[in-house]
Coordinates of C-alpha atoms and ligand atoms in Angstrom, one line a residue:
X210 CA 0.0 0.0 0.0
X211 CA 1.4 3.6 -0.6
X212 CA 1.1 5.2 2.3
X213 CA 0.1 8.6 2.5
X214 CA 2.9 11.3 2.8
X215 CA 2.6 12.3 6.8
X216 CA 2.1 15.8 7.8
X217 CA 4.3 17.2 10.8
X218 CA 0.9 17.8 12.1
X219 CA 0.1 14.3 12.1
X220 CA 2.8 13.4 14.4
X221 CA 3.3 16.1 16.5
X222 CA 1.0 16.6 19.4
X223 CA 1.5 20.2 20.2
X224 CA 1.7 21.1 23.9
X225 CA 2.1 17.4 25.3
X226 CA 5.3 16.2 26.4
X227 CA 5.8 14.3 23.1
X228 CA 6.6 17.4 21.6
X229 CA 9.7 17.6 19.9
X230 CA 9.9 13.7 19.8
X231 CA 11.5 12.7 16.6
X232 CA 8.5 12.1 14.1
X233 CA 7.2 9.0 12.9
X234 CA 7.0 8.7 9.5
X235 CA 3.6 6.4 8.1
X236 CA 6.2 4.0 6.2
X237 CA 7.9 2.5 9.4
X238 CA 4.4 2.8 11.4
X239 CA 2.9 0.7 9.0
X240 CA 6.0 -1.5 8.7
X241 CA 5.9 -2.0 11.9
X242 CA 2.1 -3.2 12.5
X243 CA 2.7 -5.6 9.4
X244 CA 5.4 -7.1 11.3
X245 CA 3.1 -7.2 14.4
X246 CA -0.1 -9.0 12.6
X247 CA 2.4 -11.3 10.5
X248 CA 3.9 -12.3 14.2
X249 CA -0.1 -12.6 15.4
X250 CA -1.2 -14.4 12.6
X251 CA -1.1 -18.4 13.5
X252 CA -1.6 -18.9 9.3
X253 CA -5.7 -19.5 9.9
X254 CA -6.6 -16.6 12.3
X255 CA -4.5 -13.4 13.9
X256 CA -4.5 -13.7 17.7
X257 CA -5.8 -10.3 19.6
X258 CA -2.0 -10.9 21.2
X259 CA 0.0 -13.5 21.6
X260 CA 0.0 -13.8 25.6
X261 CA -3.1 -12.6 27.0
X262 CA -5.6 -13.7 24.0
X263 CA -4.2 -16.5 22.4
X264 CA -7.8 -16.8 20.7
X265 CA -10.0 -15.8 17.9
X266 CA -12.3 -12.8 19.1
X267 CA -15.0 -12.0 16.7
X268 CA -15.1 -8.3 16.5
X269 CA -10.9 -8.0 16.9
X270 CA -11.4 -10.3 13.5
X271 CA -13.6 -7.5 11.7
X272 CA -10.7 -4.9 12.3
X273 CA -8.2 -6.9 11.8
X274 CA -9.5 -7.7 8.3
X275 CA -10.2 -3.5 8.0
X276 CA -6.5 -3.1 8.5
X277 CA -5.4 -6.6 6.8
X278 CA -6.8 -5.4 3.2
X279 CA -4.7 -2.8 3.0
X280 CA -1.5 -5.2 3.2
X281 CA -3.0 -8.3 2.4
X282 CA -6.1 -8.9 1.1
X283 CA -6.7 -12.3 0.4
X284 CA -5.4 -12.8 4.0
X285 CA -8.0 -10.5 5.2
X286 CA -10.8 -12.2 3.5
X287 CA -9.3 -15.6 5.0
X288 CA -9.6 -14.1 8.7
X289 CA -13.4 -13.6 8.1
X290 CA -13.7 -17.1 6.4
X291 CA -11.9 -18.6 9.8
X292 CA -14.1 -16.8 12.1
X293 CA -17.9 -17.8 10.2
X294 CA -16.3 -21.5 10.9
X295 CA -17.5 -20.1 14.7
X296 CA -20.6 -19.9 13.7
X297 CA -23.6 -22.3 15.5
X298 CA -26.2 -24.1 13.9
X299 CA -28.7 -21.4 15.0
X300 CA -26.8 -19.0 13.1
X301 CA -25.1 -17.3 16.2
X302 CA -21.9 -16.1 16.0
X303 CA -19.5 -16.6 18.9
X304 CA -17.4 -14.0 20.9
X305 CA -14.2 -16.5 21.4
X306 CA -13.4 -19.5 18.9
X307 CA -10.7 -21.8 20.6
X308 CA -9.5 -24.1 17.3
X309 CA -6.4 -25.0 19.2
X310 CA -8.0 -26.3 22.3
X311 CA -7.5 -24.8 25.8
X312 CA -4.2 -22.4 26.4
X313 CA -3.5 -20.6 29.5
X314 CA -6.5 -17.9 28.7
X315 CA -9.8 -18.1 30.7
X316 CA -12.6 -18.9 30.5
X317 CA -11.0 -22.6 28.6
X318 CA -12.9 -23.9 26.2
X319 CA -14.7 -26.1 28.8
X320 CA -15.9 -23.6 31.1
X321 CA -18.7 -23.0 28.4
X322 CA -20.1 -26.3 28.2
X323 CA -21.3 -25.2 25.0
X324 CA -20.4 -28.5 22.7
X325 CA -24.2 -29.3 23.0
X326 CA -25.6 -26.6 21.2
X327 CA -22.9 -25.6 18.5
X328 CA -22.6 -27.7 15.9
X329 CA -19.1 -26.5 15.1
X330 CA -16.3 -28.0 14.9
X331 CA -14.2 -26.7 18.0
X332 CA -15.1 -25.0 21.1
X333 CA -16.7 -21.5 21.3
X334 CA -18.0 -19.4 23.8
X335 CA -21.6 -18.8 24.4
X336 CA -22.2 -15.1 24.1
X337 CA -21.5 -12.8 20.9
X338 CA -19.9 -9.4 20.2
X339 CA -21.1 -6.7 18.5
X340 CA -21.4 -7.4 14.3
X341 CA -19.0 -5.5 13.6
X342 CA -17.5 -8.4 10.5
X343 CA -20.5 -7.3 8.4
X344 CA -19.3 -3.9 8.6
X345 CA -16.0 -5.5 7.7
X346 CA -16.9 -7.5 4.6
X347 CA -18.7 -4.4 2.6
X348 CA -15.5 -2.6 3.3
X349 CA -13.6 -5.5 1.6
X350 CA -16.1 -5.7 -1.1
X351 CA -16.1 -1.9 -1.9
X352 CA -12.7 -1.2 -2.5
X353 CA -11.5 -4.2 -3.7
X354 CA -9.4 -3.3 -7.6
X355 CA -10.9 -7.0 -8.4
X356 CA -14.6 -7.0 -8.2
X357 CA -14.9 -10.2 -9.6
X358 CA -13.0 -11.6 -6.4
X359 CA -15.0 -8.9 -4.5
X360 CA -18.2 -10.0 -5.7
X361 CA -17.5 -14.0 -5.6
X362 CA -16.5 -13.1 -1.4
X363 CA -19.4 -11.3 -1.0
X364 CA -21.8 -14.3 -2.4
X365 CA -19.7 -16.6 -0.3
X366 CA -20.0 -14.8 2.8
X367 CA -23.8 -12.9 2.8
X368 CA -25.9 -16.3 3.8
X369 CA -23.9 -16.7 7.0
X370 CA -23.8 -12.9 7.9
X371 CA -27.6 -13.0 7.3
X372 CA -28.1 -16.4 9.4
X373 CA -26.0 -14.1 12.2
X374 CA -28.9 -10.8 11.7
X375 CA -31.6 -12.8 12.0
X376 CA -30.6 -14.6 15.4
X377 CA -29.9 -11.5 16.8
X378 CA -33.3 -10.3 15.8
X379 CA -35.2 -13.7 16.6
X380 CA -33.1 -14.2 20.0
X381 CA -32.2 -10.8 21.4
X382 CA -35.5 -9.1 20.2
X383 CA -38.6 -11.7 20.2
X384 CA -40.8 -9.3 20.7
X385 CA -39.8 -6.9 18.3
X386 CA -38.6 -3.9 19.9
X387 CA -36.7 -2.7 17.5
X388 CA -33.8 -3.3 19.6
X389 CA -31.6 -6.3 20.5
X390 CA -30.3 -6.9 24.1
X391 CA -27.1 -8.0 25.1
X392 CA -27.0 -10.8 28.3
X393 CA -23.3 -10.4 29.3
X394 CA -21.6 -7.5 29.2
X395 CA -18.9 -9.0 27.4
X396 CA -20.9 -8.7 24.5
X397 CA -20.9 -5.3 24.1
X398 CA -17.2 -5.9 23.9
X399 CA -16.2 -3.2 26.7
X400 CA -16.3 -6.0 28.9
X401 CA -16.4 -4.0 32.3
X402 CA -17.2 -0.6 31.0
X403 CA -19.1 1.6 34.8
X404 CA -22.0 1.6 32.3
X405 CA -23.0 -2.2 33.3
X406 CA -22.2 -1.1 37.0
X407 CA -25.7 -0.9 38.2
X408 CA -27.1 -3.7 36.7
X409 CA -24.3 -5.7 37.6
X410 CA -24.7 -4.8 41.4
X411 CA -28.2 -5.5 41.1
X412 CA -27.5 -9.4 40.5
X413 CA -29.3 -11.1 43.3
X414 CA -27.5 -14.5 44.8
X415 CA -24.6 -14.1 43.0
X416 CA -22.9 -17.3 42.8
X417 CA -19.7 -17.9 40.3
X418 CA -18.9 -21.7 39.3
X419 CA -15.4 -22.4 40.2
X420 CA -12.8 -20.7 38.9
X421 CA -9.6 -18.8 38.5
X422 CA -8.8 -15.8 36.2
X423 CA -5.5 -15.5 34.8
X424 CA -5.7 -12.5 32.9
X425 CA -3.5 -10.8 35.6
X426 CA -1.0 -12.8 35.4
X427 CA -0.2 -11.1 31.7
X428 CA -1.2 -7.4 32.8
X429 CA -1.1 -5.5 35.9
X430 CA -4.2 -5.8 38.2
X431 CA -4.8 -2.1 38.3
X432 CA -5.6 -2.5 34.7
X433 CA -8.1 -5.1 34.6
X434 CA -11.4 -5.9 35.8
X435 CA -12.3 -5.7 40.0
X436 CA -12.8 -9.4 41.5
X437 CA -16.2 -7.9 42.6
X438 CA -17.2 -7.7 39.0
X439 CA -15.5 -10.7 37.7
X440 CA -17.5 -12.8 40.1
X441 CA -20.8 -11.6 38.4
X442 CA -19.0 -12.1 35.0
X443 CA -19.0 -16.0 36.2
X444 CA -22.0 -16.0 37.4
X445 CA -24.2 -15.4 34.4
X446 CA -22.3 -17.4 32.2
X447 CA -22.6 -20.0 35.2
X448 CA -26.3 -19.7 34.8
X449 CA -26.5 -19.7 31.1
X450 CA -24.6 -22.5 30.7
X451 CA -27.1 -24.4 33.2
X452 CA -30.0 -23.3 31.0
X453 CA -27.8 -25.3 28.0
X454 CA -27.7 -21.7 25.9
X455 CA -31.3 -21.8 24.7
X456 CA -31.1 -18.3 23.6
X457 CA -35.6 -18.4 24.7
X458 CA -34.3 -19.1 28.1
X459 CA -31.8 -16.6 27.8
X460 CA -33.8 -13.9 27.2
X461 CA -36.8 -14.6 29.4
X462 CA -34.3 -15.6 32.2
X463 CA -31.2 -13.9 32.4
X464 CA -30.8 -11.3 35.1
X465 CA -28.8 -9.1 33.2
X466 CA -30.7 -7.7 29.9
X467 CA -29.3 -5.0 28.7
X468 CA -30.1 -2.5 25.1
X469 CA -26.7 -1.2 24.7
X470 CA -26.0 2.0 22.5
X471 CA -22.8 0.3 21.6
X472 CA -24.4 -2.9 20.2
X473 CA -27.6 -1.6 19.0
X474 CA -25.4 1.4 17.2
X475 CA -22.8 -1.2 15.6
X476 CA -25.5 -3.6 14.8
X477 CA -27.5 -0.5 13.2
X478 CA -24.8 0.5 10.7
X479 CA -24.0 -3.2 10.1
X480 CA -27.3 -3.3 8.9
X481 CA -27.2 -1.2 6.4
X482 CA -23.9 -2.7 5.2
X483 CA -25.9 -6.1 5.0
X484 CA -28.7 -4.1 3.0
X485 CA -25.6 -2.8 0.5
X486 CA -24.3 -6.0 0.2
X487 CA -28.0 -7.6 -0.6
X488 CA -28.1 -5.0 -3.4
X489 CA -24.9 -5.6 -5.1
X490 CA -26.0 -9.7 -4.9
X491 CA -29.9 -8.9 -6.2
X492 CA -31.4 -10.1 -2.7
X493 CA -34.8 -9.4 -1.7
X494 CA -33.9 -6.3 1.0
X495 CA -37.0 -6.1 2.6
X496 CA -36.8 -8.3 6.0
X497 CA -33.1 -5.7 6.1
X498 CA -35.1 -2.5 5.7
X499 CA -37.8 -3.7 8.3
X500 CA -35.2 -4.3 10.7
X501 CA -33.0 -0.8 9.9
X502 CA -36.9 1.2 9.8
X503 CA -37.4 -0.4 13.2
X504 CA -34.2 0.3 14.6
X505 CA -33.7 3.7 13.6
X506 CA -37.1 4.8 15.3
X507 CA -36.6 2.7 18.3
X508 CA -32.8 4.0 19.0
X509 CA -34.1 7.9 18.6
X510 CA -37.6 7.4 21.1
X511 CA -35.9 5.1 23.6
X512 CA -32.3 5.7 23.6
X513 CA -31.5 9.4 24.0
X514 CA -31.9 11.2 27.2
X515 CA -32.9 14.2 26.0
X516 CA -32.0 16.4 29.5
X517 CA -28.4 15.2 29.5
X518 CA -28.1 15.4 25.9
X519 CA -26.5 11.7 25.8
X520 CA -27.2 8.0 24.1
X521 CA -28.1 5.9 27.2
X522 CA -28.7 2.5 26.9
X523 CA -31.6 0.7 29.2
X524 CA -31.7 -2.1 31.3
X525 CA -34.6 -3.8 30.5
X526 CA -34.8 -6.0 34.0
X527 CA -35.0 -2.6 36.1
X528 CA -36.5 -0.3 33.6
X529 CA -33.5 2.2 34.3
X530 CA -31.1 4.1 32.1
X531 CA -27.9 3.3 31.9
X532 CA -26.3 6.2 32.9
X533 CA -22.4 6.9 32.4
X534 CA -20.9 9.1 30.3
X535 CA -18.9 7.0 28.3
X536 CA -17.3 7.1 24.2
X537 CA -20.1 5.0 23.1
X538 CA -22.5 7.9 23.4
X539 CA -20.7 8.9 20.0
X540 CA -21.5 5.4 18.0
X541 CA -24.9 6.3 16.7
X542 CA -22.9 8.8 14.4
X543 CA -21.3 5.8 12.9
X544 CA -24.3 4.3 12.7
X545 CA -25.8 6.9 10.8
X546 CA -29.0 6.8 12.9
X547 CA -28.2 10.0 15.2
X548 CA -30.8 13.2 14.1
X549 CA -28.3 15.7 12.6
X550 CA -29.3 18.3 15.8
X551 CA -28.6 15.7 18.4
X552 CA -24.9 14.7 16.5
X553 CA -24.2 18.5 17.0
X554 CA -25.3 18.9 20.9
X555 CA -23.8 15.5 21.2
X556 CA -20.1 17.1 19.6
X557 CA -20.5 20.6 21.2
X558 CA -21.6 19.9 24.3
X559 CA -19.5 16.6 25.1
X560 CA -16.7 16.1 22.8
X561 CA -15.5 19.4 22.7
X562 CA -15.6 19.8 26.5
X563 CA -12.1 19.9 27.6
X564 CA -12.9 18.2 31.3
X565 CA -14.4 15.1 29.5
X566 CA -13.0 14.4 26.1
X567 CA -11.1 17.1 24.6
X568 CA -7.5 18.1 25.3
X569 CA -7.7 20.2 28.8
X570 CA -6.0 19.7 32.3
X571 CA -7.3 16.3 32.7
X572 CA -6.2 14.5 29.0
X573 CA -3.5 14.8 26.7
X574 CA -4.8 12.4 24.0
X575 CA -9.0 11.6 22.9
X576 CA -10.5 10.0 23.3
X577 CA -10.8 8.1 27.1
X578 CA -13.5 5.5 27.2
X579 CA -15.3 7.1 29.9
X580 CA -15.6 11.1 30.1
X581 CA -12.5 12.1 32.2
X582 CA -15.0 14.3 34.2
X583 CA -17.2 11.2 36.0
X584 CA -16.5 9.8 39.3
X585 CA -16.0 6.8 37.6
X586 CA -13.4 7.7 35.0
X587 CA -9.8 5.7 36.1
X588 CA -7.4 6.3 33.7
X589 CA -5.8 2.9 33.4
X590 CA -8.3 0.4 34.0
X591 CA -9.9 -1.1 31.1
X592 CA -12.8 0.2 30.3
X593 CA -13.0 2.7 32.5
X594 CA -10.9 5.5 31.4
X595 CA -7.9 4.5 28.7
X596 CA -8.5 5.5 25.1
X597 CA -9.1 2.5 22.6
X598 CA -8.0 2.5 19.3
X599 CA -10.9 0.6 18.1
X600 CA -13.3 3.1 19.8
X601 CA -11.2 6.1 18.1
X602 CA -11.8 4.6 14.6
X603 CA -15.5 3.9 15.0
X604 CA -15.7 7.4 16.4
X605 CA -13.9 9.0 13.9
X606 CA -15.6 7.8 11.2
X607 CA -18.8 8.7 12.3
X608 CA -18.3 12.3 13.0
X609 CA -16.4 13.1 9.5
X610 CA -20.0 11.2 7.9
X611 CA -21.9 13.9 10.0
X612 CA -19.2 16.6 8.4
X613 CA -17.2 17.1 11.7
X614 CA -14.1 16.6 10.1
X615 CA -12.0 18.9 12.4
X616 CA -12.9 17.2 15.6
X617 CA -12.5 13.8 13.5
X618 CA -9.3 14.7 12.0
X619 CA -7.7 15.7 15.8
X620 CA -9.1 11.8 16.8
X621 CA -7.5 10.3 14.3
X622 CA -4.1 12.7 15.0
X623 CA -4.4 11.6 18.7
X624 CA -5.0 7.5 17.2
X625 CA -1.7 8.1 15.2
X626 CA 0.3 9.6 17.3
X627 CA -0.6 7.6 20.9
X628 CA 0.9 4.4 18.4
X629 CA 3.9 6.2 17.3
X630 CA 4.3 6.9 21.0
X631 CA 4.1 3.6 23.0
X632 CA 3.6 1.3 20.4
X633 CA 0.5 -0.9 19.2
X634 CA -0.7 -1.5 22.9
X635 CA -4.4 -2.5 23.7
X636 CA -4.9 0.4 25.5
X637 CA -3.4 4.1 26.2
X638 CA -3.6 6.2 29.4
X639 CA -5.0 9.3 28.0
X640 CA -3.9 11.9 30.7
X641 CA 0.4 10.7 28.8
X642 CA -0.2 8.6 26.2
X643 CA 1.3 5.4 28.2
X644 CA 1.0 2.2 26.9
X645 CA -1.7 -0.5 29.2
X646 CA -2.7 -4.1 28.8
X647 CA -1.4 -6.0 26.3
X648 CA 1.5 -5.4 24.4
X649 CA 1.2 -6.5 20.9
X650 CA -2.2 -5.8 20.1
X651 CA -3.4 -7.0 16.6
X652 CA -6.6 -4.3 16.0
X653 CA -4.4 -1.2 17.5
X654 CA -1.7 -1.9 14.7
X655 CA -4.5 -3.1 12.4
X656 CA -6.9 0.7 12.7
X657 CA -3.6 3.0 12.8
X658 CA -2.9 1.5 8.9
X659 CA -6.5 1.8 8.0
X660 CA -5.9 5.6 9.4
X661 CA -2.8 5.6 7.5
X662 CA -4.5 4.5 4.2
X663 CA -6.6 7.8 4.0
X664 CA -6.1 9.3 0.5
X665 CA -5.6 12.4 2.5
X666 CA -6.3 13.8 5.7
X667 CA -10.2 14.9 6.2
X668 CA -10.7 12.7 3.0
X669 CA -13.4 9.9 4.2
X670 CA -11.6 6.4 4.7
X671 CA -11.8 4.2 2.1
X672 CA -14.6 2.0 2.7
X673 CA -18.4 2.4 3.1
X674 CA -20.0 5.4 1.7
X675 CA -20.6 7.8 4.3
X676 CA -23.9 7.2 6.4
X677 CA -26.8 9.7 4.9
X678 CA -28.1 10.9 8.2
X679 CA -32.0 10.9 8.9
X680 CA -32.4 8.0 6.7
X681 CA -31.1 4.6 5.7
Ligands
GLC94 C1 -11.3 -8.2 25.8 C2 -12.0 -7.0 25.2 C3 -12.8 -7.4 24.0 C4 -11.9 -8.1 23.0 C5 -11.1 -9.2 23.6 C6 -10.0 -9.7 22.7 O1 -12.1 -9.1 26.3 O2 -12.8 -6.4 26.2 O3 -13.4 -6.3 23.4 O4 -12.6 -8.6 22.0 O5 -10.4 -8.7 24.8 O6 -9.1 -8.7 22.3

């Protein structure tokens, strides 16, 4: 790939200790991620990192594949090919797939007890993660020089991402809300974002199987999940698997049911990417539109809290919001379902504001997970605080679709230089720009070369035709 000549501006973070560090230039960054996914790829899927997810995760393979094209694309389409191998007889498609057997990662394969349900071929987990591989596979498709190839990959690949949409709809939404609920919140993929606090705390009888993490044995404690929480974490998948996975049971029973902005926003614009890809193969779209026209009007009358100007997801066991003011308040702009005068209070009023997302006294680098200004904002644990690459792209990429291309160009300047800084971590303390969690991590080096692939700065990523706001 040619990478696109690097301004100084694109390196330099102006007023932050890095500056004066020796620029980056896009060549060696994207050198170096290569060399990074090439040393995570075990020839059939690219581990999330080598030590602490030895694994295939389902939505780190949909950016994976983002960044992959760019530098291999045949390899790219192969990561989406391994991970639909996860895929259950009901169509589900699972958040972990262990085709090596167990490793020193828990949950182990066995801890599921999901071999009953499945159908596949290996192990997988019982919950999902948020579709982002739909999203994925139109961005293949699109800008793919051979649209031949494109076209035979998207043929291959629509029936199972359509199998995938309609379990979500027929298990997470049986009664047709409009939107789907999550059951962990490990599927929303922030895994133990304050959001899921409440509900979490509200688990009556809490009572984990047996088991040992070992998470902290590759990263330090202070950066990982409380033992409070990860006991609840056990404890519905303890239940779950005692109900055998029967996704009716699931969402009749489960104590935590949850319609998360997150999913429902990723799941939205996924949609829509389904709908393209039905177009381009001459399927029938209507079952897609009656899902998106149901969607969209459900996410703007039951999702915004209009007196705090935020996307709040609900809890649908306690009726309550779910209120934190965290990064996926931006996701409906990527989603392209956010009314244009609520993407605008949503930008001026939170994004801008230098105590919770912009540049000020409390951060040096966009965006942290959770708004620097809540109680619950800790800089370097998790979810709670640290800027994610993977948030940054999704972010950024809705704002410049809504025209915001200033405040998207500075996230994307933050995305590039917090790489260039401390290196293709999971995670970045956003007060320095220090590296947390894993080192090594696939989608971090994967996103910063999609970034790096933009014809030119404030140019919209290759990719998916921007979201037309107000309509599909
Ligand atoms: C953690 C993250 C999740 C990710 C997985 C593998 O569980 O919270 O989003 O998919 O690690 O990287």
């Amino acid at each position: 790939m040619p990478p696109k000549p690097m301004s100084d501006s694109d390196m330099r973070h102006d007023d932050s200790p890095e500056q004066g560090a020796s620029p980056v230039d896009p060549a060696t960054l994207i050198r170096d991620a290569h060399d990074l996914l090439r040393r995570n790829d075990t020839g059939r899927f690219v581990k999330p990192s080598l030590g602490q997810y030895p694994h295939q995760w389902n939505w780190d393979a949909a950016f994976i594949a983002i960044g992959l094209r760019h530098l291999e694309r045949a390899r790219a389409r192969d990561e989406v090919r391994h991970l639909l191998k996860g895929q259950w007889a009901d169509g589900m498609l699972p958040h972990i797939l262990y085709p090596d057997g167990p490793s020193d990662y828990f949950p182990d394969p066995a801890f599921w007890r999901t071999d009953g349900r499945s159908g596949t071929p290996f192990a997988t987990s019982g919950l999902t993660q948020p579709p982002v591989l739909t999203t994925a596979v139109r961005m293949l498709v699109d800008d793919d020089p051979d649209q031949d190839a494109a076209r035979a990959f998207a043929a291959e690949t629509f029936p199972a991402l359509l199998r995938w949409h309609r379990w979500l709809h027929a298990a997470r939404d049986p009664h047709g809300t409009g939107l789907l609920a999550i059951v962990h919140p490990w599927e929303s993929g922030n895994d133990n974002a304050p959001r899921f606090r409440a509900a979490l705390d509200a688990l009556e009888g809490v009572a984990p199987p047996a088991y040992r993490r070992r998470d902290q044995a590759h990263v330090q404690r202070d950066e990982r999940p409380v033992a409070g929480e990860y006991d609840r974490f056990m404890h519905l998948i303890g239940l779950y698997r005692g109900w055998d996975w029967d996704p009716g049971a699931l969402y009749e029973r489960a104590p935590f049911l949850v319609q998360d902005v997150a999913f429902n926003a990723l799941a939205h614009r996924a949609e829509r990417d389904l709908r393209a890809l039905a177009v381009a193969l001459g399927h029938p779209t209507g079952e897609i539109d009656a899902w998106l026209d149901a969607g969209h009007s459900a996410f703007e009358e039951r999702l915004w809290d209009a007196p705090g100007g935020l996307y709040l997801g609900r809890d649908l066991r306690s009726g309550a919001w779910l209120r934190e003011n965290d990064v996926t308040t931006f996701l409906p702009l990527f989603a392209g379902v956010a009314a244009p005068g609520r993407a605008q209070r949503l930008v001026e009023t939170h994004l801008r504001d230098p105590s919770a997302y912009a540049r000020g006294t409390k951060i040096r680098f966009g965006l942290p997970s959770v708004a620097a200004s809540s109680p619950r904002f800790e800089p370097r644990r998790y979810w709670c605080g640290p800027v994610w690459a993977n948030m940054n792209w999704l972010v950024l990429q809705g704002l410049r679709s809504y025209g915001f291309d200033a405040d998207a160009d500075a996230v994307r300047r933050d995305t590039i230089a917090l790489a260039a800084r401390s290196g293709f971590v999971e995670y970045f303390d956003a007060r320095d720009g220090s590296a947390c969690g894993s080192r090594g991590f696939s989608w971090s080096a994967a996103l910063v070369v999609d970034l790096l692939a933009e014809a030119s700065e404030g140019a919209p990523a290759p990719g998916p035709p921007p979201p037309d706001p107000g309509s599909r």
